[in-house]
Amino acid sequence: MSSTEAPERFEYLQSLVTEFQDTDSEEAKEQVLANLANFAYDPKNMEYLQELQVPDLFLDMLTEENENFVEFGMGGLCNLSMDPECREVILQSGGISLVTNCLSNRREETVLSAVTTLMNLATPATRSQISEPGILQCMLRFSLAESPRLRNLAAVFLQDCCSEEQVRQAQQQMDGRQTAVGIPLPKE
């Protein structure tokens, strides 16, 4: 990246954040969130997005009623969660519980981003929280979903983020009471 490109990139991202804060239009906010989520995919932008507090903006979107805000916020967090520094920001801001709440979203894209984000947030320090029984039961249910994307991602989560013993215990708990966690499968 050239030295002239960096300031222009920062200024552009800053203008997006400012537009989000200043506009009253839900449609304009959705467009800005979608753009920021896409920019969060590029590692060159991570430092700027952190400086502009975009991880916190995305986390704030997870509790909005507007489902597009939630979807774009979750997608942005999913992209940011691959970066170690952004991962720390997300974890320090209570991101695991906010992301976990998105597992019950009706939109499949939001749920897929939430599952992927939880996988990205899994560290030795967070693994017990990410592999708690309620989440594992949810993943077991997702592993039976009609959607191949959700089914396969849940299977990868169960394989990568927890032990076989944890999965077995979660399965036994589910078998004992058929009302898993009350988390419905998302609509396709």
mmCIF file with all atom_site columns, N, CA and C in Angstrom, residues 15 28 34 50 65 106 148 181:
data_model
loop_
_atom_site.group_PDB
_atom_site.id
_atom_site.type_symbol
_atom_site.label_atom_id
_atom_site.label_alt_id
_atom_site.label_comp_id
_atom_site.label_asym_id
_atom_site.label_entity_id
_atom_site.label_seq_id
_atom_site.pdbx_PDB_ins_code
_atom_site.Cartn_x
_atom_site.Cartn_y
_atom_site.Cartn_z
_atom_site.occupancy
_atom_site.B_iso_or_equiv
_atom_site.pdbx_formal_charge
_atom_site.auth_seq_id
_atom_site.auth_comp_id
_atom_site.auth_asym_id
_atom_site.auth_atom_id
_atom_site.pdbx_PDB_model_num
ATOM 1  N N  . SER A 1 15  ? -15.195 8.721   6.867  1.00 0.00 ? 15  SER A N  1
ATOM 2  C CA . SER A 1 15  ? -16.395 9.364   6.309  1.00 0.00 ? 15  SER A CA 1
ATOM 3  C C  . SER A 1 15  ? -17.595 8.416   6.377  1.00 0.00 ? 15  SER A C  1
ATOM 4  N N  . ALA A 1 28  ? -29.760 4.384   4.468  1.00 0.00 ? 28  ALA A N  1
ATOM 5  C CA . ALA A 1 28  ? -28.375 4.860   4.353  1.00 0.00 ? 28  ALA A CA 1
ATOM 6  C C  . ALA A 1 28  ? -27.493 4.155   5.392  1.00 0.00 ? 28  ALA A C  1
ATOM 7  N N  . ALA A 1 34  ? -23.159 -2.250  5.492  1.00 0.00 ? 34  ALA A N  1
ATOM 8  C CA . ALA A 1 34  ? -22.763 -3.259  4.510  1.00 0.00 ? 34  ALA A CA 1
ATOM 9  C C  . ALA A 1 34  ? -21.373 -2.946  3.967  1.00 0.00 ? 34  ALA A C  1
ATOM 10 N N  . GLN A 1 50  ? -10.284 -0.358  13.780 1.00 0.00 ? 50  GLN A N  1
ATOM 11 C CA . GLN A 1 50  ? -10.161 -0.340  15.241 1.00 0.00 ? 50  GLN A CA 1
ATOM 12 C C  . GLN A 1 50  ? -10.091 1.091   15.753 1.00 0.00 ? 50  GLN A C  1
ATOM 13 N N  . GLU A 1 65  ? -33.284 -3.828  16.437 1.00 0.00 ? 65  GLU A N  1
ATOM 14 C CA . GLU A 1 65  ? -34.471 -4.522  15.925 1.00 0.00 ? 65  GLU A CA 1
ATOM 15 C C  . GLU A 1 65  ? -34.415 -4.702  14.413 1.00 0.00 ? 65  GLU A C  1
ATOM 16 N N  . ARG A 1 106 ? -33.489 -15.410 12.817 1.00 0.00 ? 106 ARG A N  1
ATOM 17 C CA . ARG A 1 106 ? -34.251 -16.116 11.781 1.00 0.00 ? 106 ARG A CA 1
ATOM 18 C C  . ARG A 1 106 ? -33.526 -16.149 10.444 1.00 0.00 ? 106 ARG A C  1
ATOM 19 N N  . PRO A 1 148 ? -27.377 -27.234 3.785  1.00 0.00 ? 148 PRO A N  1
ATOM 20 C CA . PRO A 1 148 ? -26.044 -27.837 3.825  1.00 0.00 ? 148 PRO A CA 1
ATOM 21 C C  . PRO A 1 148 ? -25.000 -26.896 4.428  1.00 0.00 ? 148 PRO A C  1
ATOM 22 N N  . VAL A 1 181 ? -32.523 -25.801 23.395 1.00 0.00 ? 181 VAL A N  1
ATOM 23 C CA . VAL A 1 181 ? -32.334 -24.485 24.007 1.00 0.00 ? 181 VAL A CA 1
ATOM 24 C C  . VAL A 1 181 ? -33.426 -23.536 23.563 1.00 0.00 ? 181 VAL A C  1
#
